Amino acid sequence: MLCSNQLSYITVTVAGVERIARSVQPRTSTVYAPRQGREGYVSDPFLVKKTLAVEELAIGIMDAVVVGAGLVGAAAALALGDAGLEVTVIEAAAPPPASDGWDSRIYAISPGSRELLHSIGAWQQLDAARIEPVLGMEVHGDRPGARIDFDALASGVPALAYITEGGALARALWRQLEASDHVKLRVGSRPQSLTIDASAATLQLDDGSVLRAPLIIGADGAESWVREAAGIDVRTRGYAQRAVVANFRTSLGHRGIARQWFRPDGVLALLPLPDGQVSMVWSAEEAHAETLTAMDAATLAQAVGAASAGSVGELEVVTPAAAFPLRLRVAASFVRPRLALVGDAAHNLHPLAGQGVNLGFRDVRTLAATLSARGPERDVGVLPLLRRYERSRREDVAAMVAATDGLQRLFSSRLPGIAALRNAGLSLADRVPGLKSLLAQQAAA
């Protein structure tokens, strides 16, 4: 039995609000919370008085707070919940409802990420008729004949990736969050201040409530509030480019092949969608991006058809063009005592490799595995444990940053001789089967 100096004595008046433990009925109860181990209280419409000479609101004990319920944040909360942790998720709003058309934001989900999403119950909820496996890939240089081809069968995988709508995946993950016995959603709140001490991290929300837990996970995107509040520096490189996205019907179909062209005016990719449609991502310089987004549907279809050498036949716009800025951001550290960053909060890459969200899902897999394997250490927020997560992720992130940023620099260069060198390298890589298989397997992780 714990002695009095090991306990925080809390008197809770419950007004019909569900506790994290899912077992509270409207009543007044006394709750004892150990000061060591699973310490942390979340504020809500309760009146709490503690012997710590502090008055705050609380509804129970949690292991972690995830800030941000986008694709990576939601996956992190579910993976940690499946590992037995009690998690609270803060998100400003639920995903928007489904529309009749196709999303303009499309993701190439790697086989490894698909496995994660299946393990947390989200992948099974997706409509299989709106998912397209990538069976092959063509990458073209900016000179005739320079190309490298990938084939799923030759690479030993059933598919190189699975093309999925971002909105559909977000809604599937949200439904899993709502159904989880280990996750509590707080919708409509935003963090206002962050304090970290030896035993826990404390978040003050804009509604006046307070959350206290051993671990805060920043999954709040490239402009991460958590990262800034923790004082973590970030290395940034602007590309002076925008990614222009749109979806098209094709007259010839795509045969399950993703196609990419490194062009003088940017990097153009056509990703296969169901029913012979394709999703375009054209990473273009600012001026060209503005030109593309200003085009009417017919002119845009003609421009993309010409840039893609008619590889999928005539095009018809299905989803109008939209654009978003591109830049490289990498956090100087992925962890602090009682804090970890995942996804775009830790690293935000150029989309030419289509690996941004997959890199975030690999963060989730590694963090969940690290916390699950902590052994007798009950505290999930201690720095030595979080350092294991960071060390496990640094090499993968650094390699992907080097690849995407290096390719962007290489194919953007106008220096004499560089064009011949880069195109020769692309063709040479195509003739080395072992290298191609290695690249394909890395992308499938």
CSV table of C-alpha atoms in Angstrom, one decimal:
chain,number,residue,atom,x,y,z
A,1,MET,CA,0.0,0.0,0.0
A,2,LEU,CA,1.3,3.4,-0.9
A,3,CYS,CA,2.1,5.9,1.9
A,4,SER,CA,0.7,9.4,1.9
A,5,ASN,CA,3.7,11.1,0.4
A,6,GLN,CA,3.5,8.7,-2.6
A,7,LEU,CA,0.0,9.7,-3.4
A,8,SER,CA,-1.8,12.7,-4.6
A,9,TYR,CA,-5.2,12.8,-2.9
A,10,ILE,CA,-7.9,14.0,-5.2
A,11,THR,CA,-11.5,14.7,-4.5
A,12,VAL,CA,-13.5,14.7,-7.8
A,13,THR,CA,-17.0,15.8,-8.3
A,14,VAL,CA,-18.3,14.1,-11.5
A,15,ALA,CA,-21.1,15.9,-13.4
A,16,GLY,CA,-22.1,13.1,-15.9
A,17,VAL,CA,-18.8,13.3,-17.8
A,18,GLU,CA,-17.1,10.1,-18.9
A,19,ARG,CA,-13.7,9.4,-17.3
A,20,ILE,CA,-10.8,8.1,-19.3
A,21,ALA,CA,-11.3,4.8,-17.4
A,22,ARG,CA,-14.8,4.7,-19.0
A,23,SER,CA,-16.3,3.6,-15.7
A,24,VAL,CA,-17.7,6.8,-14.1
A,25,GLN,CA,-21.3,7.3,-13.3
A,26,PRO,CA,-22.6,10.8,-12.0
A,27,ARG,CA,-21.3,10.7,-8.4
A,28,THR,CA,-18.7,12.1,-6.1
A,29,SER,CA,-15.7,9.8,-5.7
A,30,THR,CA,-12.2,9.8,-4.2
A,31,VAL,CA,-9.3,9.0,-6.6
A,32,TYR,CA,-5.8,8.1,-5.6
A,33,ALA,CA,-3.1,8.7,-8.2
A,34,PRO,CA,0.5,7.5,-7.7
A,35,ARG,CA,3.0,10.3,-8.0
A,36,GLN,CA,5.4,8.0,-9.8
A,37,GLY,CA,4.8,6.0,-12.9
A,38,ARG,CA,1.5,6.8,-14.6
A,39,GLU,CA,1.1,10.4,-13.4
A,40,GLY,CA,-1.0,13.0,-15.2
A,41,TYR,CA,-4.4,14.5,-15.1
A,42,VAL,CA,-6.5,16.0,-17.8
A,43,SER,CA,-8.8,18.9,-17.1
A,44,ASP,CA,-12.4,18.9,-18.0
A,45,PRO,CA,-15.7,20.0,-16.4
A,46,PHE,CA,-14.8,18.6,-12.9
A,47,LEU,CA,-13.8,20.3,-9.7
A,48,VAL,CA,-10.6,18.8,-8.3
A,49,LYS,CA,-8.7,19.7,-5.2
A,50,LYS,CA,-5.3,18.2,-4.5
A,51,THR,CA,-3.0,18.3,-1.5
A,52,LEU,CA,-0.4,19.9,-3.9
A,53,ALA,CA,-1.9,23.3,-3.2
A,54,VAL,CA,-3.0,23.4,-6.8
A,55,GLU,CA,-6.6,23.5,-8.1
A,56,GLU,CA,-7.3,22.2,-11.6
A,57,LEU,CA,-9.8,20.1,-13.5
A,58,ALA,CA,-9.2,16.5,-14.1
A,59,ILE,CA,-10.9,13.4,-15.5
A,60,GLY,CA,-8.3,10.7,-15.1
A,61,ILE,CA,-4.8,9.4,-15.6
A,62,MET,CA,-3.2,9.2,-19.0
A,63,ASP,CA,0.2,8.0,-20.4
A,64,ALA,CA,0.5,10.4,-23.4
A,65,VAL,CA,-1.1,13.4,-25.1
A,66,VAL,CA,-1.0,13.5,-28.9
A,67,VAL,CA,-1.3,17.0,-30.3
A,68,GLY,CA,-2.7,16.7,-33.8
A,69,ALA,CA,-4.9,14.0,-35.3
A,70,GLY,CA,-3.9,14.1,-38.9
A,71,LEU,CA,-2.9,10.8,-40.6
A,72,VAL,CA,0.3,10.4,-38.6
A,73,GLY,CA,-1.0,11.7,-35.3
A,74,ALA,CA,-4.1,9.5,-35.4
A,75,ALA,CA,-2.0,6.5,-36.3
A,76,ALA,CA,0.3,7.3,-33.4
A,77,ALA,CA,-2.5,7.5,-30.9
A,78,LEU,CA,-4.0,4.2,-32.1
A,79,ALA,CA,-0.7,2.4,-32.1
A,80,LEU,CA,0.1,3.5,-28.6
A,81,GLY,CA,-3.4,2.6,-27.5
A,82,ASP,CA,-3.0,-0.9,-28.9
A,83,ALA,CA,0.3,-1.1,-26.9
A,84,GLY,CA,-1.7,-0.6,-23.7
A,85,LEU,CA,-1.2,3.1,-23.1
A,86,GLU,CA,-4.0,5.6,-22.3
A,87,VAL,CA,-3.9,8.4,-24.8
A,88,THR,CA,-5.6,11.8,-25.1
A,89,VAL,CA,-5.7,13.4,-28.6
A,90,ILE,CA,-6.1,17.1,-29.2
A,91,GLU,CA,-7.5,18.2,-32.5
A,92,ALA,CA,-9.1,21.4,-33.7
A,93,ALA,CA,-11.8,19.7,-35.8
A,94,ALA,CA,-12.9,16.3,-37.2
A,95,PRO,CA,-12.1,15.5,-40.8
A,96,PRO,CA,-14.6,16.9,-43.3
A,97,PRO,CA,-17.3,14.5,-44.6
A,98,ALA,CA,-16.8,12.6,-47.8
A,99,SER,CA,-17.7,14.4,-51.1
A,100,ASP,CA,-19.0,12.9,-54.3
A,101,GLY,CA,-15.8,13.4,-56.2
A,102,TRP,CA,-12.1,12.4,-55.7
A,103,ASP,CA,-9.8,14.0,-53.3
A,104,SER,CA,-7.1,16.2,-54.7
A,105,ARG,CA,-4.7,15.1,-52.0
A,106,ILE,CA,-3.6,11.5,-52.9
A,107,TYR,CA,-1.1,9.4,-51.0
A,108,ALA,CA,1.1,6.6,-52.2
A,109,ILE,CA,1.0,4.3,-49.2
A,110,SER,CA,3.9,1.9,-49.0
A,111,PRO,CA,3.4,-1.8,-48.1
A,112,GLY,CA,4.9,-1.2,-44.7
A,113,SER,CA,2.6,1.7,-44.0
A,114,ARG,CA,-0.4,-0.4,-45.2
A,115,GLU,CA,0.6,-3.1,-42.7
A,116,LEU,CA,0.6,-0.5,-39.9
A,117,LEU,CA,-2.8,0.9,-40.9
A,118,HIS,CA,-4.2,-2.6,-41.1
A,119,SER,CA,-2.9,-3.4,-37.6
A,120,ILE,CA,-4.7,-0.4,-36.1
A,121,GLY,CA,-7.9,-1.2,-37.9
A,122,ALA,CA,-8.0,1.7,-40.4
A,123,TRP,CA,-7.1,0.0,-43.7
A,124,GLN,CA,-10.0,-2.5,-43.5
A,125,GLN,CA,-12.5,0.4,-43.4
A,126,LEU,CA,-11.4,1.9,-46.8
A,127,ASP,CA,-13.3,1.2,-49.9
A,128,ALA,CA,-11.2,-1.2,-51.9
A,129,ALA,CA,-12.7,0.1,-55.1
A,130,ARG,CA,-11.1,3.4,-54.5
A,131,ILE,CA,-7.6,2.1,-53.9
A,132,GLU,CA,-5.2,1.4,-56.8
A,133,PRO,CA,-2.0,-0.8,-56.3
A,134,VAL,CA,1.1,0.5,-58.1
A,135,LEU,CA,2.5,-2.5,-60.1
A,136,GLY,CA,5.3,-0.6,-61.8
A,137,MET,CA,7.0,2.7,-62.0
A,138,GLU,CA,8.7,4.7,-64.8
A,139,VAL,CA,11.1,7.5,-64.0
A,140,HIS,CA,12.2,9.7,-66.9
A,141,GLY,CA,15.1,12.1,-67.0
A,142,ASP,CA,15.1,15.4,-68.9
A,143,ARG,CA,16.8,14.0,-71.9
A,144,PRO,CA,15.5,11.3,-74.4
A,145,GLY,CA,16.2,7.7,-73.4
A,146,ALA,CA,17.2,8.5,-69.8
A,147,ARG,CA,14.9,6.4,-67.6
A,148,ILE,CA,14.7,3.8,-64.8
A,149,ASP,CA,11.8,1.3,-64.5
A,150,PHE,CA,10.6,-0.6,-61.4
A,151,ASP,CA,8.4,-3.6,-61.3
A,152,ALA,CA,6.7,-4.9,-58.2
A,153,LEU,CA,7.0,-8.6,-59.2
A,154,ALA,CA,10.7,-8.3,-60.0
A,155,SER,CA,11.2,-6.5,-56.6
A,156,GLY,CA,9.5,-9.3,-54.7
A,157,VAL,CA,6.5,-7.3,-53.5
A,158,PRO,CA,2.8,-7.5,-54.5
A,159,ALA,CA,2.7,-3.8,-55.1
A,160,LEU,CA,5.2,-0.9,-54.9
A,161,ALA,CA,2.6,1.3,-53.2
A,162,TYR,CA,-1.2,1.7,-52.8
A,163,ILE,CA,-2.7,5.0,-54.1
A,164,THR,CA,-5.3,6.2,-51.5
A,165,GLU,CA,-7.3,9.3,-51.0
A,166,GLY,CA,-6.2,11.4,-48.0
A,167,GLY,CA,-9.7,12.3,-46.9
A,168,ALA,CA,-10.9,8.7,-46.9
A,169,LEU,CA,-7.9,7.6,-44.9
A,170,ALA,CA,-8.3,10.5,-42.4
A,171,ARG,CA,-12.0,9.5,-41.8
A,172,ALA,CA,-11.1,5.8,-41.3
A,173,LEU,CA,-8.5,6.7,-38.7
A,174,TRP,CA,-10.9,9.1,-37.0
A,175,ARG,CA,-13.5,6.4,-36.7
A,176,GLN,CA,-10.9,4.1,-35.0
A,177,LEU,CA,-10.0,6.9,-32.6
A,178,GLU,CA,-13.7,7.3,-31.6
A,179,ALA,CA,-14.1,3.5,-31.1
A,180,SER,CA,-10.9,3.0,-29.2
A,181,ASP,CA,-11.1,2.1,-25.5
A,182,HIS,CA,-7.6,3.6,-24.9
A,183,VAL,CA,-8.0,6.9,-26.7
A,184,LYS,CA,-9.9,10.0,-25.6
A,185,LEU,CA,-10.6,12.7,-28.2
A,186,ARG,CA,-10.7,16.4,-27.4
A,187,VAL,CA,-12.1,18.2,-30.4
A,188,GLY,CA,-12.2,22.0,-30.7
A,189,SER,CA,-9.3,22.7,-28.3
A,190,ARG,CA,-5.9,24.2,-29.2
A,191,PRO,CA,-2.7,24.2,-27.0
A,192,GLN,CA,-1.7,27.5,-25.5
A,193,SER,CA,1.3,26.8,-23.3
A,194,LEU,CA,3.6,23.9,-22.6
A,195,THR,CA,5.5,23.3,-19.3
A,196,ILE,CA,7.8,20.4,-18.7
A,197,ASP,CA,9.2,19.4,-15.3
A,198,ALA,CA,10.9,16.3,-14.0
A,199,SER,CA,7.8,14.2,-13.6
A,200,ALA,CA,5.4,15.3,-16.4
A,201,ALA,CA,4.5,17.7,-19.2
A,202,THR,CA,1.6,20.1,-18.8
A,203,LEU,CA,-0.4,21.6,-21.6
A,204,GLN,CA,-2.7,24.6,-21.1
A,205,LEU,CA,-5.4,24.7,-23.6
A,206,ASP,CA,-7.2,27.7,-25.0
A,207,ASP,CA,-10.4,26.7,-23.2
A,208,GLY,CA,-8.6,27.1,-19.9
A,209,SER,CA,-8.3,23.4,-19.2
A,210,VAL,CA,-5.0,21.6,-18.4
A,211,LEU,CA,-3.6,18.3,-19.5
A,212,ARG,CA,-0.8,16.7,-17.6
A,213,ALA,CA,0.9,13.5,-18.7
A,214,PRO,CA,4.4,11.8,-18.8
A,215,LEU,CA,4.7,12.2,-22.5
A,216,ILE,CA,3.6,14.8,-25.1
A,217,ILE,CA,3.7,13.8,-28.8
A,218,GLY,CA,3.9,16.5,-31.4
A,219,ALA,CA,2.1,15.4,-34.5
A,220,ASP,CA,0.8,18.8,-35.5
A,221,GLY,CA,2.4,19.2,-38.9
A,222,ALA,CA,5.2,21.2,-40.6
A,223,GLU,CA,4.3,24.4,-38.7
A,224,SER,CA,4.3,22.4,-35.4
A,225,TRP,CA,3.2,24.4,-32.4
A,226,VAL,CA,4.7,21.7,-30.1
A,227,ARG,CA,8.1,21.9,-31.8
A,228,GLU,CA,8.2,25.7,-31.4
A,229,ALA,CA,6.9,25.6,-27.8
A,230,ALA,CA,9.6,23.1,-26.9
A,231,GLY,CA,12.3,25.4,-28.4
A,232,ILE,CA,13.5,22.9,-31.0
A,233,ASP,CA,15.3,24.5,-33.9
A,234,VAL,CA,14.4,23.5,-37.4
A,235,ARG,CA,16.6,23.5,-40.6
A,236,THR,CA,14.6,25.0,-43.4
A,237,ARG,CA,15.2,25.2,-47.1
A,238,GLY,CA,12.7,26.9,-49.4
A,239,TYR,CA,12.4,25.4,-52.9
A,240,ALA,CA,10.6,28.3,-54.5
A,241,GLN,CA,8.2,25.7,-55.8
A,242,ARG,CA,4.6,24.7,-55.5
A,243,ALA,CA,3.1,21.2,-55.9
A,244,VAL,CA,0.2,21.5,-58.3
A,245,VAL,CA,-2.3,18.7,-57.9
A,246,ALA,CA,-5.3,17.6,-60.0
A,247,ASN,CA,-7.0,14.4,-61.1
A,248,PHE,CA,-7.8,13.3,-64.7
A,249,ARG,CA,-9.6,10.7,-66.7
A,250,THR,CA,-7.5,9.1,-69.3
A,251,SER,CA,-8.3,7.6,-72.7
A,252,LEU,CA,-5.7,4.9,-72.6
A,253,GLY,CA,-5.6,3.9,-68.9
A,254,HIS,CA,-2.4,3.5,-66.8
A,255,ARG,CA,-1.9,-0.3,-66.4
A,256,GLY,CA,-1.1,0.2,-62.7
A,257,ILE,CA,2.0,2.2,-63.6
A,258,ALA,CA,3.1,5.4,-61.8
A,259,ARG,CA,5.1,7.7,-64.1
A,260,GLN,CA,7.4,10.5,-63.3
A,261,TRP,CA,9.3,13.0,-65.4
A,262,PHE,CA,12.2,15.3,-64.4
A,263,ARG,CA,11.6,18.3,-66.6
A,264,PRO,CA,13.2,21.7,-67.0
A,265,ASP,CA,10.0,23.2,-65.6
A,266,GLY,CA,9.8,20.8,-62.6
A,267,VAL,CA,9.0,17.3,-61.6
A,268,LEU,CA,5.7,15.9,-63.0
A,269,ALA,CA,4.2,12.7,-61.6
A,270,LEU,CA,1.0,10.8,-62.7
A,271,LEU,CA,-0.1,8.3,-60.1
A,272,PRO,CA,-2.7,5.6,-61.1
A,273,LEU,CA,-6.2,5.8,-59.7
A,274,PRO,CA,-9.1,3.3,-60.1
A,275,ASP,CA,-11.1,3.3,-63.3
A,276,GLY,CA,-8.2,4.4,-65.4
A,277,GLN,CA,-7.9,7.8,-63.8
A,278,VAL,CA,-4.6,9.4,-62.7
A,279,SER,CA,-3.6,11.9,-60.0
A,280,MET,CA,-1.1,14.5,-61.0
A,281,VAL,CA,1.5,16.1,-58.8
A,282,TRP,CA,3.6,18.7,-60.7
A,283,SER,CA,6.3,20.3,-58.5
A,284,ALA,CA,6.9,23.5,-60.4
A,285,GLU,CA,8.6,26.9,-59.9
A,286,GLU,CA,6.3,29.5,-58.5
A,287,ALA,CA,5.5,31.3,-61.7
A,288,HIS,CA,4.8,28.1,-63.6
A,289,ALA,CA,2.6,26.8,-60.8
A,290,GLU,CA,0.6,30.0,-61.0
A,291,THR,CA,0.2,29.6,-64.7
A,292,LEU,CA,-1.0,26.0,-64.3
A,293,THR,CA,-3.6,26.8,-61.6
A,294,ALA,CA,-4.9,29.7,-63.7
A,295,MET,CA,-5.6,27.5,-66.7
A,296,ASP,CA,-9.1,26.4,-67.6
A,297,ALA,CA,-9.8,22.6,-67.5
A,298,ALA,CA,-9.2,22.0,-71.2
A,299,THR,CA,-6.0,23.9,-71.4
A,300,LEU,CA,-4.6,22.2,-68.2
A,301,ALA,CA,-5.5,18.8,-69.7
A,302,GLN,CA,-3.6,19.6,-72.9
A,303,ALA,CA,-0.6,20.9,-71.0
A,304,VAL,CA,-0.3,17.9,-68.8
A,305,GLY,CA,-0.9,15.6,-71.8
A,306,ALA,CA,1.9,17.2,-73.7
A,307,ALA,CA,4.3,17.2,-70.7
A,308,SER,CA,3.6,13.5,-70.1
A,309,ALA,CA,4.2,12.7,-73.8
A,310,GLY,CA,0.7,11.3,-74.3
A,311,SER,CA,1.6,8.3,-72.2
A,312,VAL,CA,-1.9,7.8,-70.9
A,313,GLY,CA,-3.7,9.3,-73.9
A,314,GLU,CA,-6.1,12.2,-73.9
A,315,LEU,CA,-6.9,13.7,-70.5
A,316,GLU,CA,-10.0,15.2,-69.0
A,317,VAL,CA,-10.0,17.1,-65.6
A,318,VAL,CA,-11.9,15.4,-62.8
A,319,THR,CA,-10.6,17.4,-59.8
A,320,PRO,CA,-9.6,21.1,-60.4
A,321,ALA,CA,-6.0,22.1,-59.9
A,322,ALA,CA,-4.8,23.2,-56.4
A,323,ALA,CA,-1.3,24.1,-55.2
A,324,PHE,CA,0.7,24.1,-52.0
A,325,PRO,CA,4.2,25.4,-51.2
A,326,LEU,CA,7.2,23.1,-51.0
A,327,ARG,CA,10.1,23.4,-48.6
A,328,LEU,CA,12.5,21.2,-46.6
A,329,ARG,CA,12.2,21.2,-42.8
A,330,VAL,CA,14.1,18.9,-40.5
A,331,ALA,CA,14.0,19.4,-36.7
A,332,ALA,CA,17.3,19.6,-34.9
A,333,SER,CA,16.0,17.1,-32.4
A,334,PHE,CA,13.1,14.7,-32.5
A,335,VAL,CA,12.8,14.5,-28.7
A,336,ARG,CA,13.1,16.4,-25.5
A,337,PRO,CA,12.5,15.1,-22.0
A,338,ARG,CA,8.8,14.1,-22.0
A,339,LEU,CA,8.3,15.1,-25.6
A,340,ALA,CA,8.6,13.4,-29.0
A,341,LEU,CA,7.9,14.6,-32.6
A,342,VAL,CA,6.5,12.5,-35.3
A,343,GLY,CA,5.6,13.1,-39.0
A,344,ASP,CA,5.9,16.5,-40.6
A,345,ALA,CA,6.5,18.0,-37.1
A,346,ALA,CA,9.9,16.3,-37.2
A,347,HIS,CA,10.6,16.3,-41.0
A,348,ASN,CA,8.9,17.8,-44.0
A,349,LEU,CA,10.3,16.7,-47.4
A,350,HIS,CA,10.0,17.4,-51.1
A,351,PRO,CA,7.2,15.1,-52.5
A,352,LEU,CA,9.2,13.9,-55.5
A,353,ALA,CA,9.7,10.5,-53.9
A,354,GLY,CA,6.2,10.3,-52.5
A,355,GLN,CA,7.6,9.2,-49.1
A,356,GLY,CA,6.6,12.0,-46.7
A,357,VAL,CA,3.6,10.3,-45.1
A,358,ASN,CA,5.4,6.9,-45.1
A,359,LEU,CA,8.3,8.4,-43.3
A,360,GLY,CA,5.8,9.6,-40.6
A,361,PHE,CA,4.2,6.2,-40.4
A,362,ARG,CA,7.6,4.7,-39.8
A,363,ASP,CA,8.1,7.2,-37.0
A,364,VAL,CA,4.8,5.8,-35.5
A,365,ARG,CA,6.0,2.2,-35.8
A,366,THR,CA,9.3,2.9,-34.2
A,367,LEU,CA,7.9,5.0,-31.3
A,368,ALA,CA,5.2,2.4,-30.5
A,369,ALA,CA,7.8,-0.4,-30.6
A,370,THR,CA,10.3,1.6,-28.4
A,371,LEU,CA,7.7,2.3,-25.8
A,372,SER,CA,6.4,-1.2,-25.8
A,373,ALA,CA,9.9,-2.6,-25.3
A,374,ARG,CA,10.7,-0.3,-22.3
A,375,GLY,CA,10.9,-3.3,-19.9
A,376,PRO,CA,10.6,-2.5,-16.2
A,377,GLU,CA,10.6,1.3,-17.0
A,378,ARG,CA,7.0,2.4,-16.4
A,379,ASP,CA,7.6,6.0,-17.3
A,380,VAL,CA,7.1,6.5,-21.0
A,381,GLY,CA,8.5,10.0,-21.1
A,382,VAL,CA,12.1,9.6,-19.7
A,383,LEU,CA,14.7,11.0,-22.1
A,384,PRO,CA,16.9,7.8,-22.4
A,385,LEU,CA,13.9,5.9,-23.7
A,386,LEU,CA,12.9,8.7,-26.1
A,387,ARG,CA,16.5,8.9,-27.3
A,388,ARG,CA,16.2,5.3,-28.4
A,389,TYR,CA,13.4,6.3,-30.7
A,390,GLU,CA,15.3,9.2,-32.1
A,391,ARG,CA,18.4,7.1,-32.8
A,392,SER,CA,16.3,4.5,-34.6
A,393,ARG,CA,14.8,7.2,-36.8
A,394,ARG,CA,17.7,9.4,-37.7
A,395,GLU,CA,19.4,7.2,-40.3
A,396,ASP,CA,16.1,6.6,-42.2
A,397,VAL,CA,15.2,10.3,-42.1
A,398,ALA,CA,18.7,11.5,-43.1
A,399,ALA,CA,18.8,9.1,-46.1
A,400,MET,CA,15.4,10.2,-47.3
A,401,VAL,CA,16.3,13.9,-46.9
A,402,ALA,CA,19.5,13.3,-48.8
A,403,ALA,CA,17.7,11.5,-51.6
A,404,THR,CA,14.9,13.9,-52.1
A,405,ASP,CA,16.8,17.1,-51.6
A,406,GLY,CA,19.8,15.8,-53.6
A,407,LEU,CA,17.6,14.9,-56.6
A,408,GLN,CA,15.8,18.2,-56.4
A,409,ARG,CA,19.1,20.1,-56.5
A,410,LEU,CA,20.5,17.8,-59.2
A,411,PHE,CA,17.6,18.2,-61.6
A,412,SER,CA,17.2,21.9,-60.9
A,413,SER,CA,20.9,22.6,-61.7
A,414,ARG,CA,21.7,24.6,-64.8
A,415,LEU,CA,25.5,24.1,-64.5
A,416,PRO,CA,27.3,22.9,-67.6
A,417,GLY,CA,27.6,19.1,-67.8
A,418,ILE,CA,25.2,18.4,-65.0
A,419,ALA,CA,22.3,17.4,-67.3
A,420,ALA,CA,24.4,14.8,-69.1
A,421,LEU,CA,25.7,13.4,-65.7
A,422,ARG,CA,22.3,13.1,-64.1
A,423,ASN,CA,20.7,11.5,-67.1
A,424,ALA,CA,23.6,9.1,-67.5
A,425,GLY,CA,23.3,8.1,-63.9
A,426,LEU,CA,19.6,7.4,-64.2
A,427,SER,CA,20.2,5.1,-67.2
A,428,LEU,CA,23.1,3.4,-65.5
A,429,ALA,CA,21.0,2.7,-62.3
A,430,ASP,CA,18.4,1.1,-64.6
A,431,ARG,CA,20.9,-1.5,-65.7
A,432,VAL,CA,21.9,-2.6,-62.2
A,433,PRO,CA,19.1,-5.0,-61.1
A,434,GLY,CA,20.4,-5.4,-57.5
A,435,LEU,CA,20.3,-1.6,-57.1
A,436,LYS,CA,16.8,-1.3,-58.5
A,437,SER,CA,15.6,-4.1,-56.2
A,438,LEU,CA,17.2,-2.4,-53.2
A,439,LEU,CA,15.6,1.0,-54.0
A,440,ALA,CA,12.2,-0.6,-54.5
A,441,GLN,CA,12.4,-2.5,-51.2
A,442,GLN,CA,13.5,0.6,-49.3
A,443,ALA,CA,10.5,2.5,-50.7
A,444,ALA,CA,8.2,-0.4,-49.7
A,445,ALA,CA,9.2,-0.2,-46.1
